Coordinates of C-alpha atoms and ligand atoms in Angstrom, one line a residue:
Chain A
M1 CA -24.8 10.4 11.5
K2 CA -22.8 8.1 13.8
I3 CA -19.2 7.6 12.7
L4 CA -16.7 5.2 14.1
V5 CA -13.0 6.0 13.4
C6 CA -10.5 3.3 14.0
I7 CA -7.0 4.6 14.9
T8 CA -3.6 3.0 15.3
H9 CA -0.9 4.0 17.8
V10 CA 2.3 3.8 15.8
P11 CA 5.9 5.1 15.9
D12 CA 6.3 8.5 14.4
T13 CA 7.3 8.4 10.7
T14 CA 10.9 9.7 11.6
T15 CA 11.6 6.8 13.9
K16 CA 14.7 4.8 13.4
I17 CA 13.5 1.2 13.7
T18 CA 15.6 -1.2 15.8
F19 CA 14.7 -4.4 17.8
T20 CA 15.4 -5.9 21.2
D21 CA 15.0 -9.2 23.0
Q22 CA 16.7 -11.3 20.3
N23 CA 14.9 -9.4 17.6
T24 CA 11.4 -10.3 18.9
K25 CA 10.4 -6.8 20.0
L26 CA 10.5 -3.3 18.7
N27 CA 13.0 -1.2 20.7
T28 CA 10.7 1.5 22.0
A29 CA 13.4 3.5 23.8
G30 CA 13.0 7.1 22.6
V31 CA 10.2 6.3 20.2
Q32 CA 7.5 8.9 19.8
Y33 CA 4.0 7.5 19.2
V34 CA 1.4 9.2 17.0
I35 CA -2.0 8.5 15.5
G36 CA -1.3 6.7 12.2
P37 CA -1.1 9.4 9.5
Y38 CA -3.7 7.7 7.3
D39 CA -6.0 7.2 10.3
E40 CA -5.6 10.9 11.0
Y41 CA -6.9 11.7 7.5
A42 CA -9.9 9.5 8.3
L43 CA -10.5 11.3 11.7
S44 CA -10.2 14.7 10.0
R45 CA -12.8 13.8 7.4
A46 CA -15.1 12.3 10.1
I47 CA -15.0 15.5 12.0
E48 CA -15.7 17.6 8.9
L49 CA -18.7 15.4 8.1
R50 CA -20.1 15.6 11.6
D51 CA -19.6 19.4 11.7
A52 CA -21.4 19.7 8.5
S53 CA -24.4 17.6 9.2
G54 CA -24.5 16.6 12.9
G55 CA -24.0 13.3 14.6
S56 CA -21.1 12.0 16.5
V57 CA -17.5 10.7 16.0
T58 CA -16.3 7.8 18.2
V59 CA -12.7 6.7 18.1
L60 CA -11.8 3.1 18.6
H61 CA -8.4 1.7 19.4
V62 CA -7.4 -1.9 20.0
G63 CA -4.3 -1.9 22.3
D64 CA -3.1 -1.4 25.8
A65 CA -3.2 1.6 28.1
E66 CA 0.0 3.1 26.7
A67 CA -2.0 4.3 23.8
E68 CA -4.2 6.5 25.9
P69 CA -2.3 9.7 25.1
T70 CA -2.8 9.0 21.4
I71 CA -6.5 8.4 22.0
R72 CA -6.7 11.6 24.0
K73 CA -5.1 13.4 21.0
A74 CA -7.9 12.1 18.8
L75 CA -10.4 13.5 21.3
A76 CA -8.5 16.8 21.3
I77 CA -8.7 16.9 17.5
G78 CA -12.4 16.7 17.8
A79 CA -13.8 13.2 18.4
D80 CA -16.7 13.1 20.9
D81 CA -15.8 9.9 22.8
A82 CA -13.5 6.9 22.6
I83 CA -13.4 3.2 23.1
R84 CA -10.3 1.2 23.8
V85 CA -10.4 -2.6 23.5
N86 CA -7.9 -3.7 26.1
A87 CA -5.8 -6.2 24.2
E88 CA -2.6 -6.5 22.2
A89 CA -3.5 -6.0 18.5
K90 CA -2.3 -9.5 17.5
D91 CA -3.0 -9.3 13.8
A92 CA -5.3 -7.7 11.3
F93 CA -8.1 -10.3 11.7
F94 CA -8.0 -10.0 15.5
V95 CA -8.4 -6.2 15.3
A96 CA -11.1 -6.5 12.6
E97 CA -13.0 -8.9 14.9
Q98 CA -12.9 -6.3 17.7
I99 CA -14.1 -3.5 15.5
A100 CA -16.9 -5.6 14.0
H101 CA -18.0 -6.6 17.5
I102 CA -18.2 -3.0 18.7
A103 CA -20.0 -2.0 15.5
K104 CA -22.6 -4.7 16.0
Q105 CA -23.5 -3.1 19.4
N106 CA -23.8 0.4 18.1
Q107 CA -25.6 1.7 15.1
Y108 CA -22.8 3.3 13.1
D109 CA -23.5 4.6 9.6
L110 CA -19.9 4.9 8.7
I111 CA -16.6 3.3 9.8
L112 CA -13.5 5.1 8.7
M113 CA -9.9 4.1 9.2
G114 CA -6.6 4.7 7.4
R115 CA -5.8 2.7 4.3
E116 CA -3.1 0.9 6.2
S117 CA -1.2 1.1 9.5
I118 CA 2.4 2.5 9.1
D119 CA 3.9 -0.2 11.3
F120 CA 2.7 -3.4 9.7
N121 CA 1.4 -2.0 6.5
G122 CA -1.2 -4.7 6.2
G123 CA -4.0 -2.6 4.6
Q124 CA -6.5 -5.3 5.3
V125 CA -8.6 -4.3 8.3
H126 CA -11.2 -2.3 6.4
G127 CA -12.0 -5.3 4.1
M128 CA -12.2 -7.8 7.0
V129 CA -14.5 -5.5 9.0
G130 CA -16.7 -5.1 5.9
E131 CA -16.7 -8.9 5.3
L132 CA -17.5 -9.6 9.0
L133 CA -20.4 -7.1 9.0
G134 CA -21.7 -7.7 5.5
W135 CA -21.1 -4.1 4.7
P136 CA -19.4 -2.7 1.6
A137 CA -15.7 -1.8 2.2
V138 CA -13.7 0.5 0.0
S139 CA -10.1 1.5 0.1
P140 CA -8.0 3.6 -0.6
V141 CA -10.6 6.4 -0.5
M142 CA -9.4 9.9 -1.5
K143 CA -12.7 11.7 -1.4
L144 CA -15.8 11.0 0.5
D145 CA -19.2 12.8 0.6
I146 CA -22.4 11.8 2.2
N147 CA -25.8 12.8 1.0
G148 CA -28.6 11.4 3.1
G149 CA -28.1 7.6 3.1
T150 CA -25.7 7.6 0.2
A151 CA -21.9 7.9 0.0
T152 CA -20.2 9.1 -3.1
L153 CA -16.5 8.6 -3.1
A154 CA -13.3 8.6 -5.1
K155 CA -11.1 5.5 -4.8
E156 CA -7.6 5.2 -6.2
I157 CA -7.3 2.5 -8.8
E158 CA -4.5 1.3 -10.9
G159 CA -3.9 4.1 -13.4
G160 CA -6.4 6.6 -12.1
K161 CA -9.4 7.3 -9.9
E162 CA -12.8 5.6 -9.7
Y163 CA -15.9 7.5 -8.5
L164 CA -18.4 5.2 -6.8
E165 CA -21.8 5.5 -5.2
V166 CA -23.0 3.2 -2.5
A167 CA -25.7 3.1 0.2
L168 CA -24.6 3.4 3.8
P169 CA -23.5 1.8 6.0
L170 CA -20.0 1.7 4.7
V171 CA -16.4 0.9 5.8
A172 CA -13.7 3.1 4.2
G173 CA -9.9 3.0 4.3
C174 CA -8.8 6.6 3.8
Q175 CA -5.8 8.4 2.4
E176 CA -5.0 11.9 1.3
P177 CA -6.4 14.2 0.0
I178 CA -9.6 13.2 1.7
A179 CA -9.1 15.9 4.3
E180 CA -6.3 18.0 5.8
W181 CA -4.7 16.9 9.1
R182 CA -6.1 19.1 11.9
I183 CA -4.0 20.6 14.7
P184 CA -5.8 20.5 18.1
N185 CA -6.5 23.8 19.7
M186 CA -6.3 24.7 23.3
R187 CA -10.0 24.2 23.9
G188 CA -9.9 20.8 22.3
I189 CA -6.9 19.8 24.4
M190 CA -8.7 20.9 27.6
S191 CA -12.0 19.2 26.8
A192 CA -10.3 16.0 25.7
R193 CA -9.3 15.3 29.3
T194 CA -13.0 14.9 30.3
K195 CA -14.4 13.2 27.2
P196 CA -15.6 9.6 27.8
L197 CA -13.0 6.9 27.1
A198 CA -14.5 3.4 27.7
V199 CA -12.2 0.4 28.1
V200 CA -13.7 -2.9 27.1
D201 CA -12.5 -6.5 27.0
P202 CA -11.6 -8.2 23.7
V203 CA -13.6 -10.9 22.1
G204 CA -12.8 -13.7 19.7
S205 CA -10.2 -16.0 18.5
D206 CA -6.5 -16.7 18.4
A207 CA -4.5 -14.8 15.8
G208 CA -3.9 -16.6 12.5
T209 CA -0.4 -15.1 12.2
T210 CA 2.4 -14.5 14.7
V211 CA 5.8 -12.8 14.2
A212 CA 8.7 -15.2 14.8
E213 CA 11.5 -12.7 14.3
Y214 CA 12.2 -9.2 13.2
Q215 CA 15.0 -8.3 10.8
L216 CA 16.7 -5.2 9.5
P217 CA 17.7 -4.7 5.9
P218 CA 21.4 -4.9 5.1
A219 CA 23.2 -1.6 5.4
K220 CA 23.4 0.4 2.2
G221 CA 26.9 0.6 0.6
S222 CA 28.5 3.9 -0.1
C223 CA 27.2 6.2 -2.8
K224 CA 29.4 6.6 -5.9
M225 CA 29.6 10.2 -6.9
V226 CA 29.6 11.2 -10.5
D227 CA 30.8 14.7 -11.7
A228 CA 28.0 16.9 -13.0
A229 CA 30.2 17.8 -15.9
N230 CA 30.4 14.1 -17.0
I231 CA 26.8 12.8 -17.0
K232 CA 27.6 10.3 -19.8
E233 CA 29.6 8.4 -17.1
L234 CA 26.5 8.1 -15.0
V235 CA 24.7 6.5 -17.9
D236 CA 27.6 4.1 -18.5
L237 CA 27.6 3.1 -14.9
L238 CA 23.9 2.5 -14.8
K239 CA 24.2 0.4 -18.0
N240 CA 27.4 -1.5 -17.4
E241 CA 27.9 -1.6 -13.7
A242 CA 24.4 -1.5 -12.1
K243 CA 22.9 -3.1 -15.3
V244 CA 19.6 -1.3 -14.9
L245 CA 19.4 0.3 -18.3
Chain B
M1 CA -4.5 -29.6 -3.2
S2 CA -3.1 -26.7 -5.1
V3 CA -1.6 -23.3 -5.0
L4 CA -3.9 -20.6 -6.4
I5 CA -2.5 -17.4 -8.0
Y6 CA -4.7 -14.5 -8.7
A7 CA -3.4 -13.0 -12.0
E8 CA -4.5 -9.4 -11.8
G9 CA -4.8 -7.6 -15.1
F10 CA -4.8 -4.1 -16.3
E11 CA -6.7 -3.2 -19.5
G12 CA -6.6 -6.6 -21.0
K13 CA -3.0 -7.5 -20.1
I14 CA -1.8 -9.5 -17.2
K15 CA 0.3 -7.3 -15.0
K16 CA 4.0 -7.9 -14.6
S17 CA 3.6 -8.2 -10.8
S18 CA 1.1 -11.0 -11.5
L19 CA 3.7 -12.9 -13.5
E20 CA 6.0 -12.5 -10.5
A21 CA 3.3 -13.9 -8.3
L22 CA 2.9 -16.8 -10.7
A23 CA 6.6 -17.6 -10.7
Y24 CA 6.4 -17.4 -6.9
G25 CA 3.3 -19.7 -6.8
A26 CA 4.9 -22.2 -9.2
A27 CA 8.1 -22.4 -7.1
L28 CA 6.0 -22.9 -3.9
A29 CA 3.8 -25.5 -5.6
S30 CA 6.8 -27.5 -6.6
K31 CA 8.1 -27.3 -3.0
L32 CA 4.7 -28.5 -1.8
N33 CA 4.5 -31.2 -4.5
T34 CA 1.3 -29.8 -6.0
S35 CA 0.2 -27.7 -9.0
A36 CA -0.1 -23.9 -9.5
I37 CA -3.5 -22.8 -10.8
A38 CA -4.0 -19.3 -12.0
L39 CA -7.3 -17.3 -11.9
A40 CA -8.0 -14.3 -14.1
T41 CA -11.2 -12.2 -14.0
G42 CA -12.5 -10.0 -16.8
T43 CA -11.9 -9.7 -20.5
F44 CA -8.6 -11.1 -21.9
Q45 CA -7.5 -12.6 -25.2
A46 CA -7.2 -16.3 -24.9
S47 CA -3.5 -16.1 -25.8
E48 CA -2.8 -13.7 -23.0
L49 CA -4.1 -16.3 -20.5
S50 CA -2.7 -19.5 -22.0
A51 CA 0.7 -17.8 -22.0
L52 CA 0.6 -17.9 -18.1
G53 CA 1.6 -21.5 -18.5
K54 CA 5.1 -20.2 -19.5
Y55 CA 5.4 -18.7 -16.0
G56 CA 4.4 -21.9 -14.3
A57 CA 0.6 -22.2 -14.3
S58 CA -0.7 -25.7 -14.9
K59 CA -4.0 -24.2 -15.9
V60 CA -5.9 -20.9 -15.9
L61 CA -9.4 -20.5 -14.6
H62 CA -11.1 -17.6 -16.4
V63 CA -14.1 -15.7 -15.1
S64 CA -15.0 -13.9 -18.3
D65 CA -18.1 -12.2 -16.9
Q66 CA -17.8 -8.7 -18.3
R67 CA -18.9 -7.1 -15.1
M68 CA -15.5 -8.0 -13.8
D69 CA -13.9 -5.4 -16.1
E70 CA -14.9 -2.7 -13.7
T71 CA -12.8 -4.6 -11.0
P72 CA -15.6 -4.9 -8.4
V73 CA -13.6 -5.9 -5.3
A74 CA -16.2 -7.9 -3.6
A75 CA -17.0 -10.0 -6.7
I76 CA -13.3 -10.6 -7.3
A77 CA -12.9 -11.8 -3.7
S78 CA -15.9 -14.1 -4.2
A79 CA -14.3 -15.5 -7.3
I80 CA -10.9 -16.1 -5.7
A81 CA -12.5 -17.8 -2.7
A82 CA -14.6 -20.0 -4.9
A83 CA -11.6 -21.0 -7.0
A84 CA -9.6 -21.7 -3.9
N85 CA -12.4 -24.0 -2.6
A86 CA -12.8 -25.7 -6.0
G87 CA -9.1 -26.5 -6.2
A88 CA -8.7 -27.1 -2.4
A89 CA -6.0 -24.5 -2.4
Q90 CA -3.6 -24.5 0.5
V91 CA -2.0 -21.2 -0.4
V92 CA -3.5 -18.3 -2.3
I93 CA -1.1 -15.8 -3.8
M94 CA -1.8 -12.3 -5.2
P95 CA 0.5 -9.5 -6.4
K96 CA 0.3 -6.6 -4.0
S97 CA -1.9 -3.8 -5.2
A98 CA -4.6 -1.5 -4.0
L99 CA -7.1 -4.0 -5.4
T100 CA -5.6 -7.0 -3.7
D101 CA -5.2 -5.2 -0.4
S102 CA -9.0 -5.1 -0.3
A103 CA -9.8 -8.3 -2.1
S104 CA -7.4 -10.5 0.0
S105 CA -8.9 -9.3 3.2
K106 CA -12.3 -10.5 2.2
V107 CA -10.8 -13.8 0.8
A108 CA -9.0 -14.3 4.1
V109 CA -12.2 -14.0 6.1
K110 CA -14.2 -16.2 3.7
L111 CA -11.5 -18.9 3.9
K112 CA -10.6 -18.4 7.6
A113 CA -7.1 -18.0 6.3
G114 CA -4.2 -16.0 7.9
V115 CA -3.0 -13.4 5.5
V116 CA 0.4 -11.7 5.1
N117 CA 1.0 -8.7 2.9
N118 CA 4.3 -7.4 1.3
V119 CA 5.9 -10.8 1.2
V120 CA 9.5 -10.7 -0.1
E121 CA 10.7 -14.3 -0.2
L122 CA 9.5 -17.8 -0.7
P123 CA 8.3 -19.3 2.6
D124 CA 10.5 -21.3 5.0
L125 CA 8.7 -24.7 5.4
T126 CA 11.2 -26.4 7.7
S127 CA 9.0 -25.9 10.7
G128 CA 5.5 -24.6 10.1
F129 CA 4.9 -22.0 7.4
K130 CA 7.0 -18.8 7.8
V131 CA 7.2 -16.0 5.4
K132 CA 9.3 -12.8 5.4
R133 CA 7.4 -9.6 4.8
A134 CA 8.4 -6.0 4.7
I135 CA 7.1 -3.8 7.6
Y136 CA 7.6 -0.2 8.8
T137 CA 7.3 0.8 5.2
G138 CA 10.4 -1.1 4.2
K139 CA 12.5 -0.1 7.2
A140 CA 12.4 -3.7 8.6
F141 CA 11.1 -7.2 8.0
A142 CA 9.1 -9.6 10.0
V143 CA 9.4 -13.3 9.7
T144 CA 5.8 -14.3 10.2
E145 CA 4.3 -17.7 10.9
I146 CA 0.9 -18.5 9.5
N147 CA -1.0 -20.9 11.7
T148 CA -4.2 -21.4 9.7
P149 CA -4.7 -24.4 7.2
I150 CA -5.1 -22.0 4.3
K151 CA -2.7 -19.1 3.8
V152 CA -3.1 -16.0 1.8
L153 CA 0.1 -14.1 0.6
L154 CA 0.4 -10.8 -1.1
L155 CA 3.7 -10.6 -2.9
R156 CA 5.7 -7.3 -3.1
K157 CA 6.7 -6.2 -6.5
N158 CA 10.2 -7.3 -7.6
A159 CA 10.4 -10.0 -4.9
M160 CA 10.6 -12.7 -7.6
N161 CA 11.9 -12.9 -11.1
A162 CA 9.2 -13.7 -13.7
I163 CA 10.9 -15.8 -16.4
A164 CA 9.0 -17.4 -19.2
N165 CA 10.5 -20.8 -19.7
G166 CA 7.5 -23.2 -19.8
N167 CA 4.7 -23.9 -22.3
D168 CA 1.3 -22.5 -22.8
C169 CA -1.4 -24.1 -20.6
P170 CA -5.1 -24.8 -20.9
V171 CA -7.6 -22.1 -20.0
E172 CA -10.9 -23.2 -18.5
A173 CA -14.0 -21.1 -18.0
F174 CA -14.9 -20.7 -14.4
Q175 CA -18.2 -19.3 -13.2
P176 CA -18.4 -18.8 -9.5
S177 CA -21.8 -18.0 -7.9
F178 CA -22.0 -14.3 -6.9
E179 CA -23.9 -12.7 -4.2
A180 CA -26.1 -9.7 -5.0
T181 CA -23.9 -7.5 -2.8
D182 CA -20.8 -8.4 -4.8
F183 CA -21.8 -5.8 -7.4
G184 CA -23.3 -3.3 -4.8
L185 CA -21.1 -0.4 -5.7
K186 CA -22.2 1.8 -8.6
R187 CA -19.4 3.1 -10.7
L188 CA -20.1 6.8 -11.6
K189 CA -17.0 7.5 -13.7
V190 CA -13.3 6.8 -14.0
E191 CA -10.6 9.4 -14.4
K192 CA -7.5 8.1 -16.0
A193 CA -4.1 9.4 -15.0
E194 CA -1.9 10.8 -17.8
G195 CA 1.1 8.8 -18.8
E196 CA 0.9 5.2 -19.9
I197 CA 3.2 3.7 -17.2
L198 CA 1.7 2.8 -13.9
L199 CA 3.9 4.0 -11.1
P200 CA 3.7 1.0 -8.8
E201 CA 4.5 -1.3 -11.8
A202 CA 7.3 0.8 -13.4
E203 CA 10.7 -0.7 -13.8
I204 CA 12.3 2.8 -13.7
V205 CA 10.9 5.8 -11.8
V206 CA 12.0 9.4 -12.3
S207 CA 10.8 11.5 -9.3
G208 CA 11.0 15.2 -8.7
G209 CA 10.9 17.3 -5.5
R210 CA 10.6 20.8 -4.4
G211 CA 14.0 21.5 -6.0
L212 CA 12.2 21.6 -9.4
K213 CA 10.8 25.0 -8.3
G214 CA 7.4 24.6 -10.0
P215 CA 5.1 22.6 -12.2
E216 CA 6.2 24.5 -15.3
N217 CA 9.5 22.7 -15.0
W218 CA 8.2 19.2 -15.0
H219 CA 8.8 18.7 -18.7
L220 CA 12.4 18.1 -17.6
I221 CA 11.3 15.1 -15.5
E222 CA 8.9 13.9 -18.2
S223 CA 11.5 14.1 -21.0
L224 CA 13.9 11.9 -19.0
A225 CA 11.1 9.5 -18.0
K226 CA 10.1 9.2 -21.6
A227 CA 13.6 8.5 -22.8
L228 CA 13.9 5.8 -20.1
H229 CA 10.3 4.4 -20.5
A230 CA 9.9 5.3 -16.8
G231 CA 7.0 6.3 -14.6
T232 CA 7.1 9.7 -12.9
G233 CA 6.8 10.3 -9.2
C234 CA 7.2 13.2 -6.8
S235 CA 7.7 14.1 -3.1
K236 CA 4.7 14.9 -0.9
P237 CA 5.0 18.7 -0.9
V238 CA 5.0 18.7 -4.7
S239 CA 1.6 16.9 -4.7
D240 CA 0.4 19.0 -1.7
M241 CA 1.0 22.1 -3.8
D242 CA -0.8 20.5 -6.7
W243 CA 2.3 20.7 -8.9
R244 CA 1.6 17.0 -9.6
P245 CA -1.4 14.7 -9.0
H246 CA -1.6 12.9 -5.7
H247 CA -1.2 9.5 -7.2
E248 CA 2.4 10.4 -8.0
H249 CA 3.3 11.1 -4.4
V250 CA 5.9 8.6 -3.3
G251 CA 6.7 7.8 0.3
Q252 CA 5.5 6.8 3.7
T253 CA 2.0 8.3 3.1
G254 CA 2.0 7.8 -0.7
V255 CA 2.9 5.1 -3.3
K256 CA 5.6 2.6 -2.3
V257 CA 7.7 1.7 -5.2
S258 CA 10.3 -0.9 -5.7
P259 CA 11.7 -0.4 -9.2
N260 CA 15.0 -1.5 -10.6
L261 CA 16.0 2.2 -10.8
Y262 CA 14.8 5.2 -8.9
I263 CA 16.1 8.6 -9.9
A264 CA 15.4 11.3 -7.4
V265 CA 15.8 14.9 -8.6
G266 CA 15.7 17.9 -6.2
I267 CA 14.4 15.7 -3.3
S268 CA 16.1 16.2 0.0
G269 CA 15.6 12.6 1.2
A270 CA 13.4 13.0 4.3
I271 CA 12.9 9.7 6.1
Q272 CA 9.2 9.7 5.1
H273 CA 10.2 9.9 1.4
L274 CA 12.9 7.2 1.8
A275 CA 10.4 4.9 3.3
G276 CA 8.6 4.7 0.0
V277 CA 11.7 4.0 -2.1
N278 CA 14.1 2.0 0.0
S279 CA 13.3 -1.2 -1.7
S280 CA 14.4 0.1 -5.1
K281 CA 17.3 -1.9 -6.5
V282 CA 19.4 1.1 -7.5
I283 CA 18.9 4.7 -6.4
V284 CA 20.4 7.7 -8.2
V285 CA 20.2 11.1 -6.5
I286 CA 20.6 14.4 -8.2
N287 CA 20.7 17.4 -5.8
K288 CA 22.6 20.7 -5.7
D289 CA 23.3 20.3 -2.0
P290 CA 26.1 17.9 -1.3
E291 CA 24.8 17.5 2.3
A292 CA 21.3 16.3 1.2
P293 CA 20.4 13.3 3.3
F294 CA 19.3 11.4 0.2
F295 CA 22.9 10.7 -0.8
K296 CA 23.3 8.4 2.2
A297 CA 20.6 6.2 0.8
A298 CA 21.8 6.4 -2.8
D299 CA 23.9 4.1 -5.0
Y300 CA 25.0 6.9 -7.4
G301 CA 24.9 10.6 -6.8
V302 CA 25.4 13.8 -8.8
V303 CA 25.9 17.1 -7.0
G304 CA 24.5 19.6 -9.4
D305 CA 21.7 21.8 -10.5
A306 CA 18.7 19.8 -11.8
F307 CA 18.2 22.4 -14.6
D308 CA 21.6 21.6 -16.0
V309 CA 21.9 17.9 -15.2
L310 CA 18.4 16.7 -16.4
P311 CA 18.7 17.8 -20.0
Q312 CA 22.2 16.3 -20.2
L313 CA 21.1 13.1 -18.7
T314 CA 18.1 12.9 -21.1
E315 CA 20.4 13.4 -24.1
A316 CA 22.9 10.8 -22.8
V317 CA 20.1 8.3 -22.4
K318 CA 18.7 9.0 -25.8
A319 CA 22.2 8.6 -27.3
L320 CA 22.3 5.1 -25.7
N321 CA 19.1 3.9 -27.4
Ligands
FAD401 C1 3.6 12.2 8.8 C2 4.4 12.6 7.6 C3 4.3 11.9 6.4 C4 5.1 12.3 5.3 N1 5.0 11.5 4.2 C5 5.8 11.8 3.1 C6 5.8 11.0 2.0 O1 5.1 10.0 1.9 N2 6.5 11.4 0.9 C7 7.3 12.5 0.9 O2 8.0 12.8 -0.1 N3 7.3 13.3 2.0 C8 6.6 13.0 3.1 N4 6.6 13.8 4.2 C9 7.3 15.1 4.1 C10 8.8 15.0 4.3 O3 9.1 15.1 5.7 C11 9.5 16.1 3.5 O4 9.0 17.3 4.0 C12 9.4 16.0 2.0 O5 9.7 14.7 1.6 C13 10.4 17.0 1.4 O6 10.1 17.1 0.0 P1 11.3 17.6 -1.0 O7 12.5 16.8 -0.8 O8 10.7 17.7 -2.3 O9 11.5 19.1 -0.5 P2 12.8 19.8 0.3 O10 13.0 19.0 1.6 O11 12.4 21.2 0.3 O12 14.0 19.5 -0.6 C14 14.2 20.1 -1.8 C15 15.6 19.6 -2.3 O13 15.9 20.1 -3.5 C16 17.2 20.5 -3.6 N5 17.3 21.5 -4.7 C17 16.8 22.7 -4.6 N6 17.1 23.3 -5.8 C18 17.7 22.4 -6.6 C19 18.2 22.4 -7.9 N7 18.1 23.5 -8.7 N8 18.8 21.3 -8.4 C20 18.9 20.2 -7.6 N9 18.4 20.2 -6.4 C21 17.8 21.2 -5.9 C22 17.5 21.0 -2.2 O14 18.9 20.9 -2.0 C23 16.7 20.0 -1.4 O15 17.5 18.9 -1.0 C24 5.8 13.4 5.3 C25 5.9 14.2 6.5 C26 5.2 13.8 7.6 C27 5.3 14.7 8.9

């Protein structure tokens, strides 16, 4: 089975977000970049599926060369090869177009990615890729098994979980507990250096959306402390001051 | 011309977040001098749909096809796109949910529309079409310009007040043409979560962390939640250890909530947890460690042992009712 895993290169979850250039750019000073945590679940599951039944795992990233350490990390975790589309990821549709274009040139059975990126939280690339390819697209997927040409999966729905069956090929947006995050071992890290990483040019259109300005939320006021011996006061405050009860 | 609002339902009821989307759509329609049309898919009582007029819909299109009750995403996307085309919609609005994340992406491709998720305010129309959306899991906002003729917006919960102040509106049957692939996924079964209150929809959320020590103590969280008619959440390690189901896990890699009141008990307040709750209106933190970082993000705090505080708080809430 040939699996394509699409990964984002995003600030680590502990990053304190600030902006520069009159609030038009993320301040990247001191920011640690990682594979998107949801994408890493997708990658882990892809590797498990390959190890169980053969095939290959290719990682794909749309972005500039700064993301290469993140791509190498995905190779160290266990992907076989990588493709980087050399372009700024302008918006979800632009990224989806690149993924669909690569998918049309290669016969993948499965395209996995995270349910959303943790920078822009769009959650829409999976569906756009599915629509562009005419493939079914499912998200957020919490469990995924492949049996021959058929996928069975569990998807989170409002108020529970839905189990679905669908013929491959398939696009899936993944989240836990689809697999456990994997820590690359020494051999993985060594071999990642020489695994193929192809750089290709982008295709397609202008972005439908552009960011005019970034903003930060207003600072939180101070916390009002209530004595543990006087819990009734907390209820009074919530009712009469905060008016949320 | 029109503004189309997808009114997502849950078990025969239109969700509150859909009413917020309707109020948003109606306000936008009046800015654009046009009408707000709602679309509902699946089985509803007629009165449930005509009542959408109270929130600003001028009419409701209803796809009553029973296959829609299983919420087939592709078919819902086809229905939304068809309704948008039928009404020459300039803007399509949906409440943000797992369903609409997927459906909107297909609608956007079908309509060649720019799509923006997690919208928190009405758009600024002074030059172009700019909307503010939450990014970095609520740590920041991006004012985003949409350059396409048709726009698709997903509204974050609690971004708008849904107030019923109009009259009932007409409901029309709507039958889009579906493609065979729209029903291509076979549903094997559904597992329902316990508890009646959907976490992403809850007005009040009571959440427990590792400080609760074990699943056997969750009745303390559940009793308080019951007294408050609240949903229950937890931190990631709690769901990782299977003390609680994964769909209750709140935070950066879990559910993002924006309730009126979030009560965090025995949760330290790691940045990844805060990312999922920072758009709550009021945050209460109960923790035995006065240095717990969560207090910095809280509106009200109690330094105390959860095992003492929770029963007292539950009693005090019950006394109020
Ligand atoms: C990439 C990544 C993503 C992550 N995503 C998430 C996420 O989405 N959501 C999330 O929650 N975490 C997430 N985490 C984990 C996060 O970093 C923290 O480890 C986690 O939130 C801590 O959970 P906790 O507060 O329950 O436990 P702890 O940090 O162990 O805190 C327990 C708290 O309970 C208090 N306590 C102990 N006993 C009592 C008592 N008797 N009464 C009152 N208080 C008591 C302690 O003082 C302490 O503050 C993520 C981590 C990573 C690396």
